[in-house]
GROMACS .gro file of N, CA and C in nm:
model
  441
    1MET      N    1   3.973   6.494  -0.223
    1MET     CA    2   3.995   6.327  -0.291
    1MET      C    3   3.905   6.294  -0.158
    2LYS      N    4   3.802   6.273  -0.299
    2LYS     CA    5   3.641   6.177  -0.183
    2LYS      C    6   3.671   6.025  -0.207
    3ARG      N    7   3.623   5.999  -0.037
    3ARG     CA    8   3.673   5.806  -0.035
    3ARG      C    9   3.525   5.756  -0.073
    4LYS      N   10   3.551   5.719  -0.142
    4LYS     CA   11   3.432   5.571  -0.200
    4LYS      C   12   3.410   5.496  -0.060
    5MET      N   13   3.274   5.484   0.002
    5MET     CA   14   3.227   5.425   0.123
    5MET      C   15   3.195   5.241   0.032
    6ASN      N   16   3.269   5.177   0.052
    6ASN     CA   17   3.194   5.053   0.055
    6ASN      C   18   3.082   5.019   0.077
    7LYS      N   19   2.998   4.950   0.018
    7LYS     CA   20   2.866   4.918   0.039
    7LYS      C   21   2.870   4.767   0.075
    8GLN      N   22   2.856   4.685   0.136
    8GLN     CA   23   2.818   4.559   0.091
    8GLN      C   24   2.747   4.462   0.097
    9SER      N   25   2.669   4.417   0.009
    9SER     CA   26   2.575   4.318   0.063
    9SER      C   27   2.561   4.219   0.132
   10GLY      N   28   2.452   4.172   0.183
   10GLY     CA   29   2.446   3.990   0.194
   10GLY      C   30   2.430   4.058   0.341
   11PHE      N   31   2.414   3.880   0.371
   11PHE     CA   32   2.334   3.869   0.506
   11PHE      C   33   2.512   3.821   0.604
   12THR      N   34   2.461   3.823   0.728
   12THR     CA   35   2.533   3.852   0.811
   12THR      C   36   2.531   3.743   0.825
   13LEU      N   37   2.657   3.674   0.964
   13LEU     CA   38   2.647   3.504   1.038
   13LEU      C   39   2.506   3.517   1.141
   14LEU      N   40   2.470   3.641   1.134
   14LEU     CA   41   2.365   3.651   1.257
   14LEU      C   42   2.245   3.572   1.185
   15GLU      N   43   2.201   3.672   1.099
   15GLU     CA   44   2.143   3.687   0.984
   15GLU      C   45   2.055   3.533   0.973
   16VAL      N   46   2.197   3.510   0.866
   16VAL     CA   47   2.213   3.329   0.791
   16VAL      C   48   2.153   3.245   0.883
   17MET      N   49   2.219   3.245   1.070
   17MET     CA   50   2.143   3.155   1.142
   17MET      C   51   2.049   3.115   1.203
   18VAL      N   52   2.003   3.263   1.201
   18VAL     CA   53   1.850   3.276   1.210
   18VAL      C   54   1.811   3.192   1.158
   19VAL      N   55   1.785   3.214   1.039
   19VAL     CA   56   1.691   3.102   0.891
   19VAL      C   57   1.714   3.035   0.941
   20VAL      N   58   1.815   2.969   0.931
   20VAL     CA   59   1.833   2.819   0.978
   20VAL      C   60   1.793   2.736   1.102
   21VAL      N   61   1.776   2.801   1.211
   21VAL     CA   62   1.705   2.787   1.306
   21VAL      C   63   1.540   2.777   1.296
   22ILE      N   64   1.461   2.834   1.293
   22ILE     CA   65   1.361   2.881   1.178
   22ILE      C   66   1.251   2.804   1.117
   23LEU      N   67   1.410   2.724   0.990
   23LEU     CA   68   1.388   2.650   0.929
   23LEU      C   69   1.405   2.520   0.996
   24GLY      N   70   1.464   2.541   1.061
   24GLY     CA   71   1.447   2.377   1.171
   24GLY      C   72   1.306   2.332   1.226
   25ILE      N   73   1.312   2.488   1.328
   25ILE     CA   74   1.144   2.485   1.343
   25ILE      C   75   1.056   2.433   1.324
   26LEU      N   76   1.020   2.496   1.107
   26LEU     CA   77   0.933   2.418   1.044
   26LEU      C   78   0.953   2.280   1.003
   27ALA      N   79   1.085   2.256   1.022
   27ALA     CA   80   1.069   2.109   0.957
   27ALA      C   81   1.019   2.051   1.043
   28SER      N   82   1.065   2.006   1.164
   28SER     CA   83   1.057   1.952   1.304
   28SER      C   84   0.867   1.933   1.239
   29PHE      N   85   0.830   2.013   1.236
   29PHE     CA   86   0.629   1.964   1.253
   29PHE      C   87   0.622   1.929   1.161
   30VAL      N   88   0.663   1.990   0.972
   30VAL     CA   89   0.602   1.926   0.870
   30VAL      C   90   0.702   1.784   0.832
   31VAL      N   91   0.755   1.723   0.876
   31VAL     CA   92   0.812   1.582   0.845
   31VAL      C   93   0.746   1.545   0.870
   32PRO      N   94   0.683   1.520   1.006
   32PRO     CA   95   0.659   1.400   1.094
   32PRO      C   96   0.464   1.381   1.025
   33ASN      N   97   0.389   1.491   1.031
   33ASN     CA   98   0.312   1.516   0.940
   33ASN      C   99   0.330   1.464   0.788
   34LEU      N  100   0.394   1.470   0.697
   34LEU     CA  101   0.450   1.424   0.565
   34LEU      C  102   0.521   1.227   0.638
   35LEU      N  103   0.522   1.251   0.711
   35LEU     CA  104   0.556   1.062   0.736
   35LEU      C  105   0.450   1.015   0.808
   36GLY      N  106   0.335   1.031   0.830
   36GLY     CA  107   0.250   1.005   0.907
   36GLY      C  108   0.084   1.017   0.743
   37ASN      N  109   0.120   1.093   0.697
   37ASN     CA  110   0.081   1.114   0.579
   37ASN      C  111   0.145   0.967   0.438
   38LYS      N  112   0.188   0.914   0.495
   38LYS     CA  113   0.234   0.808   0.390
   38LYS      C  114   0.237   0.694   0.452
   39GLU      N  115   0.272   0.699   0.552
   39GLU     CA  116   0.190   0.523   0.650
   39GLU      C  117   0.062   0.518   0.629
   40LYS      N  118   0.004   0.624   0.570
   40LYS     CA  119  -0.199   0.671   0.555
   40LYS      C  120  -0.203   0.541   0.469
   41ALA      N  121  -0.098   0.696   0.382
   41ALA     CA  122  -0.159   0.612   0.148
   41ALA      C  123  -0.104   0.472   0.155
   42ASP      N  124   0.007   0.395   0.194
   42ASP     CA  125  -0.027   0.245   0.181
   42ASP      C  126  -0.063   0.226   0.197
   43GLN      N  127  -0.121   0.220   0.362
   43GLN     CA  128  -0.278   0.149   0.371
   43GLN      C  129  -0.413   0.147   0.320
   44GLN      N  130  -0.432   0.290   0.253
   44GLN     CA  131  -0.556   0.315   0.228
   44GLN      C  132  -0.511   0.225   0.010
   45LYS      N  133  -0.441   0.246   0.007
   45LYS     CA  134  -0.382   0.148  -0.121
   45LYS      C  135  -0.409  -0.001  -0.102
   46ALA      N  136  -0.354  -0.063   0.010
   46ALA     CA  137  -0.358  -0.159   0.001
   46ALA      C  138  -0.547  -0.200   0.056
   47ILE      N  139  -0.605  -0.148   0.174
   47ILE     CA  140  -0.702  -0.162   0.121
   47ILE      C  141  -0.747  -0.174  -0.020
   48THR      N  142  -0.754  -0.037  -0.082
   48THR     CA  143  -0.751  -0.032  -0.217
   48THR      C  144  -0.816  -0.150  -0.334
   49ASP      N  145  -0.628  -0.208  -0.286
   49ASP     CA  146  -0.616  -0.338  -0.398
   49ASP      C  147  -0.745  -0.480  -0.289
   50ILE      N  148  -0.701  -0.474  -0.244
   50ILE     CA  149  -0.759  -0.562  -0.146
   50ILE      C  150  -0.935  -0.577  -0.154
   51VAL      N  151  -1.014  -0.493  -0.168
   51VAL     CA  152  -1.110  -0.516  -0.226
   51VAL      C  153  -1.162  -0.545  -0.323
   52ALA      N  154  -1.035  -0.432  -0.431
   52ALA     CA  155  -1.039  -0.468  -0.620
   52ALA      C  156  -1.061  -0.650  -0.600
   53LEU      N  157  -0.964  -0.736  -0.516
   53LEU     CA  158  -0.885  -0.869  -0.550
   53LEU      C  159  -1.034  -0.952  -0.531
   54GLU      N  160  -1.107  -0.886  -0.449
   54GLU     CA  161  -1.208  -0.939  -0.331
   54GLU      C  162  -1.307  -0.971  -0.436
   55ASN      N  163  -1.377  -0.859  -0.475
   55ASN     CA  164  -1.419  -0.828  -0.570
   55ASN      C  165  -1.395  -0.893  -0.709
   56ALA      N  166  -1.296  -0.859  -0.777
   56ALA     CA  167  -1.262  -0.966  -0.867
   56ALA      C  168  -1.254  -1.143  -0.829
   57LEU      N  169  -1.265  -1.194  -0.725
   57LEU     CA  170  -1.256  -1.317  -0.624
   57LEU      C  171  -1.397  -1.377  -0.595
   58ASP      N  172  -1.416  -1.263  -0.625
   58ASP     CA  173  -1.664  -1.311  -0.616
   58ASP      C  174  -1.688  -1.290  -0.732
   59MET      N  175  -1.696  -1.279  -0.820
   59MET     CA  176  -1.699  -1.261  -1.014
   59MET      C  177  -1.661  -1.387  -0.998
   60TYR      N  178  -1.494  -1.429  -0.985
   60TYR     CA  179  -1.463  -1.597  -1.032
   60TYR      C  180  -1.595  -1.700  -1.018
   61LYS      N  181  -1.601  -1.633  -0.797
   61LYS     CA  182  -1.691  -1.776  -0.779
   61LYS      C  183  -1.813  -1.741  -0.887
   62LEU      N  184  -1.907  -1.618  -0.901
   62LEU     CA  185  -2.068  -1.608  -0.933
   62LEU      C  186  -2.023  -1.761  -1.109
   63ASP      N  187  -1.957  -1.692  -1.176
   63ASP     CA  188  -1.892  -1.730  -1.294
   63ASP      C  189  -1.906  -1.937  -1.274
   64ASN      N  190  -1.729  -1.931  -1.171
   64ASN     CA  191  -1.671  -2.066  -1.147
   64ASN      C  192  -1.765  -2.213  -1.071
   65SER      N  193  -1.880  -2.079  -0.961
   65SER     CA  194  -1.926  -2.184  -0.870
   65SER      C  195  -1.829  -2.179  -0.736
   66VAL      N  196  -1.781  -2.181  -0.790
   66VAL     CA  197  -1.634  -2.214  -0.623
   66VAL      C  198  -1.526  -2.059  -0.648
   67TYR      N  199  -1.469  -2.053  -0.584
   67TYR     CA  200  -1.332  -1.971  -0.568
   67TYR      C  201  -1.230  -2.037  -0.576
   68PRO      N  202  -1.109  -1.952  -0.624
   68PRO     CA  203  -0.957  -2.077  -0.696
   68PRO      C  204  -0.944  -2.076  -0.553
   69THR      N  205  -0.884  -2.160  -0.517
   69THR     CA  206  -0.820  -2.268  -0.479
   69THR      C  207  -0.667  -2.219  -0.383
   70THR      N  208  -0.602  -2.239  -0.309
   70THR     CA  209  -0.455  -2.169  -0.280
   70THR      C  210  -0.368  -2.210  -0.380
   71ASP      N  211  -0.378  -2.324  -0.333
   71ASP     CA  212  -0.260  -2.372  -0.497
   71ASP      C  213  -0.282  -2.311  -0.624
   72GLN      N  214  -0.377  -2.247  -0.686
   72GLN     CA  215  -0.428  -2.195  -0.787
   72GLN      C  216  -0.408  -2.029  -0.747
   73GLY      N  217  -0.415  -1.974  -0.628
   73GLY     CA  218  -0.421  -1.837  -0.594
   73GLY      C  219  -0.444  -1.729  -0.692
   74LEU      N  220  -0.424  -1.557  -0.691
   74LEU     CA  221  -0.466  -1.501  -0.750
   74LEU      C  222  -0.465  -1.481  -0.850
   75GLU      N  223  -0.323  -1.594  -0.902
   75GLU     CA  224  -0.263  -1.645  -1.050
   75GLU      C  225  -0.427  -1.624  -1.142
   76ALA      N  226  -0.504  -1.716  -1.063
   76ALA     CA  227  -0.611  -1.765  -1.164
   76ALA      C  228  -0.642  -1.663  -1.167
   77LEU      N  229  -0.749  -1.531  -1.128
   77LEU     CA  230  -0.778  -1.390  -1.215
   77LEU      C  231  -0.698  -1.359  -1.316
   78VAL      N  232  -0.582  -1.359  -1.324
   78VAL     CA  233  -0.511  -1.300  -1.465
   78VAL      C  234  -0.510  -1.445  -1.561
   79ASN      N  235  -0.468  -1.510  -1.530
   79ASN     CA  236  -0.441  -1.690  -1.645
   79ASN      C  237  -0.556  -1.793  -1.605
   80LYS      N  238  -0.614  -1.825  -1.659
   80LYS     CA  239  -0.682  -1.914  -1.598
   80LYS      C  240  -0.652  -2.019  -1.585
   81PRO      N  241  -0.659  -2.130  -1.485
   81PRO     CA  242  -0.620  -2.241  -1.428
   81PRO      C  243  -0.643  -2.351  -1.478
   82SER      N  244  -0.512  -2.427  -1.481
   82SER     CA  245  -0.504  -2.601  -1.570
   82SER      C  246  -0.587  -2.722  -1.490
   83SER      N  247  -0.570  -2.663  -1.270
   83SER     CA  248  -0.608  -2.823  -1.280
   83SER      C  249  -0.663  -2.745  -1.157
   84PRO      N  250  -0.807  -2.784  -1.042
   84PRO     CA  251  -0.886  -2.799  -1.146
   84PRO      C  252  -0.899  -2.675  -1.309
   85GLU      N  253  -0.896  -2.711  -1.445
   85GLU     CA  254  -1.012  -2.614  -1.464
   85GLU      C  255  -1.142  -2.566  -1.456
   86PRO      N  256  -1.183  -2.401  -1.462
   86PRO     CA  257  -1.240  -2.378  -1.422
   86PRO      C  258  -1.407  -2.409  -1.508
   87ARG      N  259  -1.515  -2.423  -1.468
   87ARG     CA  260  -1.597  -2.406  -1.623
   87ARG      C  261  -1.644  -2.287  -1.678
   88ASN      N  262  -1.687  -2.177  -1.661
   88ASN     CA  263  -1.659  -2.022  -1.716
   88ASN      C  264  -1.593  -1.926  -1.679
   89TYR      N  265  -1.418  -1.985  -1.712
   89TYR     CA  266  -1.375  -1.892  -1.711
   89TYR      C  267  -1.404  -1.803  -1.804
   90ARG      N  268  -1.382  -1.658  -1.784
   90ARG     CA  269  -1.396  -1.539  -1.901
   90ARG      C  270  -1.248  -1.517  -1.934
   91ASP      N  271  -1.331  -1.558  -2.028
   91ASP     CA  272  -1.179  -1.460  -2.150
   91ASP      C  273  -1.091  -1.336  -2.092
   92GLY      N  274  -0.984  -1.323  -2.109
   92GLY     CA  275  -0.962  -1.252  -2.086
   92GLY      C  276  -0.939  -1.253  -1.918
   93GLY      N  277  -0.924  -1.308  -1.824
   93GLY     CA  278  -0.972  -1.306  -1.660
   93GLY      C  279  -1.049  -1.184  -1.634
   94TYR      N  280  -0.993  -1.224  -1.503
   94TYR     CA  281  -1.087  -1.135  -1.382
   94TYR      C  282  -1.050  -0.993  -1.365
   95ILE      N  283  -0.865  -0.981  -1.392
   95ILE     CA  284  -0.824  -0.866  -1.408
   95ILE      C  285  -0.686  -0.851  -1.445
   96LYS      N  286  -0.646  -0.733  -1.531
   96LYS     CA  287  -0.556  -0.730  -1.594
   96LYS      C  288  -0.399  -0.755  -1.540
   97ARG      N  289  -0.388  -0.786  -1.448
   97ARG     CA  290  -0.240  -0.777  -1.373
   97ARG      C  291  -0.278  -0.749  -1.177
   98LEU      N  292  -0.223  -0.880  -1.125
   98LEU     CA  293  -0.212  -0.860  -1.023
   98LEU      C  294  -0.154  -0.746  -0.917
   99PRO      N  295  -0.203  -0.636  -0.867
   99PRO     CA  296  -0.106  -0.605  -0.792
   99PRO      C  297  -0.013  -0.580  -0.699
  100THR      N  298   0.031  -0.502  -0.671
  100THR     CA  299   0.182  -0.600  -0.561
  100THR      C  300   0.147  -0.507  -0.370
  101ASP      N  301   0.179  -0.482  -0.276
  101ASP     CA  302   0.116  -0.436  -0.178
  101ASP      C  303   0.229  -0.304  -0.167
  102PRO      N  304   0.182  -0.190  -0.082
  102PRO     CA  305   0.233  -0.054  -0.074
  102PRO      C  306   0.410  -0.138  -0.083
  103TRP      N  307   0.431  -0.237  -0.033
  103TRP     CA  308   0.604  -0.215  -0.028
  103TRP      C  309   0.689  -0.320  -0.052
  104GLY      N  310   0.613  -0.286  -0.184
  104GLY     CA  311   0.674  -0.458  -0.330
  104GLY      C  312   0.621  -0.585  -0.281
  105ASN      N  313   0.512  -0.621  -0.233
  105ASN     CA  314   0.482  -0.829  -0.210
  105ASN      C  315   0.390  -0.862  -0.316
  106ASP      N  316   0.397  -0.942  -0.285
  106ASP     CA  317   0.253  -0.992  -0.321
  106ASP      C  318   0.184  -1.022  -0.219
  107TYR      N  319   0.054  -0.964  -0.292
  107TYR     CA  320  -0.050  -1.090  -0.152
  107TYR      C  321  -0.097  -1.132  -0.145
  108GLN      N  322  -0.141  -1.178  -0.017
  108GLN     CA  323  -0.117  -1.364   0.009
  108GLN      C  324  -0.266  -1.392  -0.009
  109TYR      N  325  -0.348  -1.557  -0.017
  109TYR     CA  326  -0.453  -1.574  -0.067
  109TYR      C  327  -0.454  -1.718   0.052
  110LEU      N  328  -0.578  -1.747   0.096
  110LEU     CA  329  -0.607  -1.826   0.132
  110LEU      C  330  -0.714  -1.912   0.133
  111SER      N  331  -0.782  -2.032   0.082
  111SER     CA  332  -0.913  -2.001   0.021
  111SER      C  333  -0.925  -2.246   0.044
  112PRO      N  334  -1.026  -2.209   0.161
  112PRO     CA  335  -1.065  -2.182   0.250
  112PRO      C  336  -0.962  -2.139   0.346
  113GLY      N  337  -1.029  -1.926   0.353
  113GLY     CA  338  -0.949  -1.876   0.436
  113GLY      C  339  -0.953  -1.903   0.639
  114ASP      N  340  -0.878  -1.838   0.717
  114ASP     CA  341  -0.909  -1.856   0.850
  114ASP      C  342  -0.959  -1.772   0.885
  115ASN      N  343  -1.009  -1.652   0.832
  115ASN     CA  344  -1.098  -1.578   0.900
  115ASN      C  345  -1.294  -1.513   0.789
  116GLY      N  346  -1.316  -1.646   0.704
  116GLY     CA  347  -1.380  -1.629   0.606
  116GLY      C  348  -1.428  -1.804   0.533
  117ASN      N  349  -1.422  -1.677   0.402
  117ASN     CA  350  -1.407  -1.829   0.277
  117ASN      C  351  -1.357  -1.788   0.221
  118ILE      N  352  -1.285  -1.683   0.213
  118ILE     CA  353  -1.130  -1.632   0.141
  118ILE      C  354  -1.062  -1.548   0.208
  119ASP      N  355  -0.983  -1.525   0.195
  119ASP     CA  356  -0.826  -1.423   0.305
  119ASP      C  357  -0.753  -1.364   0.227
  120ILE      N  358  -0.745  -1.246   0.211
  120ILE     CA  359  -0.691  -1.131   0.056
  120ILE      C  360  -0.565  -1.089   0.176
  121PHE      N  361  -0.506  -1.109   0.212
  121PHE     CA  362  -0.392  -1.040   0.304
  121PHE      C  363  -0.276  -0.920   0.292
  122THR      N  364  -0.217  -0.856   0.315
  122THR     CA  365  -0.040  -0.795   0.270
  122THR      C  366  -0.052  -0.797   0.490
  123LEU      N  367   0.102  -0.871   0.458
  123LEU     CA  368   0.196  -0.886   0.565
  123LEU      C  369   0.271  -0.782   0.616
  124GLY      N  370   0.220  -0.552   0.576
  124GLY     CA  371   0.286  -0.507   0.642
  124GLY      C  372   0.403  -0.465   0.535
  125ALA      N  373   0.502  -0.340   0.630
  125ALA     CA  374   0.608  -0.342   0.561
  125ALA      C  375   0.737  -0.465   0.602
  126ASN      N  376   0.684  -0.479   0.689
  126ASN     CA  377   0.834  -0.601   0.744
  126ASN      C  378   0.800  -0.746   0.730
  127GLY      N  379   0.641  -0.760   0.636
  127GLY     CA  380   0.644  -0.830   0.551
  127GLY      C  381   0.656  -0.976   0.674
  128GLN      N  382   0.625  -0.978   0.803
  128GLN     CA  383   0.625  -1.064   0.871
  128GLN      C  384   0.482  -1.034   0.937
  129GLU      N  385   0.432  -1.160   0.976
  129GLU     CA  386   0.288  -1.182   1.019
  129GLU      C  387   0.234  -1.095   1.158
  130GLY      N  388   0.205  -0.986   1.155
  130GLY     CA  389   0.132  -1.000   1.295
  130GLY      C  390   0.194  -0.799   1.269
  131GLY      N  391   0.224  -0.722   1.428
  131GLY     CA  392   0.302  -0.603   1.434
  131GLY      C  393   0.174  -0.502   1.428
  132GLU      N  394   0.275  -0.362   1.414
  132GLU     CA  395   0.138  -0.269   1.465
  132GLU      C  396   0.171  -0.150   1.337
  133GLY      N  397   0.155  -0.121   1.282
  133GLY     CA  398   0.141   0.041   1.223
  133GLY      C  399   0.145   0.013   1.090
  134VAL      N  400   0.305   0.060   1.053
  134VAL     CA  401   0.292   0.045   0.913
  134VAL      C  402   0.361  -0.116   0.899
  135ASN      N  403   0.334  -0.185   1.015
  135ASN     CA  404   0.442  -0.318   0.993
  135ASN      C  405   0.303  -0.415   0.996
  136ALA      N  406   0.146  -0.339   1.105
  136ALA     CA  407   0.035  -0.460   1.064
  136ALA      C  408  -0.051  -0.494   1.001
  137ASP      N  409  -0.045  -0.612   0.954
  137ASP     CA  410  -0.160  -0.696   0.917
  137ASP      C  411  -0.212  -0.649   0.799
  138ILE      N  412  -0.259  -0.642   0.702
  138ILE     CA  413  -0.421  -0.558   0.673
  138ILE      C  414  -0.499  -0.711   0.552
  139GLY      N  415  -0.587  -0.720   0.614
  139GLY     CA  416  -0.620  -0.840   0.575
  139GLY      C  417  -0.842  -0.851   0.523
  140ASN      N  418  -0.839  -0.893   0.482
  140ASN     CA  419  -1.006  -0.867   0.412
  140ASN      C  420  -1.166  -0.883   0.524
  141TRP      N  421  -1.056  -0.980   0.655
  141TRP     CA  422  -1.135  -0.965   0.778
  141TRP      C  423  -1.131  -0.759   0.840
  142ASN      N  424  -0.994  -0.745   0.830
  142ASN     CA  425  -0.975  -0.639   0.938
  142ASN      C  426  -0.976  -0.529   0.843
  143ILE      N  427  -0.996  -0.443   0.726
  143ILE     CA  428  -0.982  -0.352   0.690
  143ILE      C  429  -1.077  -0.244   0.800
  144GLN      N  430  -1.176  -0.269   0.823
  144GLN     CA  431  -1.236  -0.196   0.899
  144GLN      C  432  -1.163  -0.126   1.074
  145ASP      N  433  -1.103  -0.167   1.096
  145ASP     CA  434  -0.968  -0.159   1.151
  145ASP      C  435  -0.905  -0.019   1.081
  146PHE      N  436  -0.830  -0.021   0.972
  146PHE     CA  437  -0.786   0.135   0.908
  146PHE      C  438  -0.823   0.209   0.892
  147GLN      N  439  -0.955   0.199   0.879
  147GLN     CA  440  -1.045   0.301   0.757
  147GLN      C  441  -1.062   0.473   0.917
   0.00000   0.00000   0.00000
């Protein structure tokens, strides 16, 4: 009578552990790079939004000779302000909708600004003045620091 050899296929515990260790080592290199790219992407979105808002505000000023007041805010780019009412407001406004910053907050606006005629800025991920890295304030006066 012949005995059948039981051939088991599969991985040994040692082989599985070696693969897990290799994956862990790879992840330790990949994850920090992905997180750094997310922060950079968020900063680039904020810069793009701020430049677009500044351009829309410049068009507003060309038509109306003044920037919207701080009280009118960036909303003046979407809806015609009532007081003081602009002389030559464009039908349909200057942008379709106001963007929010990459962290879900509204962009801030001052006219006159502390750093120029107007200030457009985000307070970063923490929503508070100051900060570094992802929490840094990004404004139309310091965009070059983030490029």
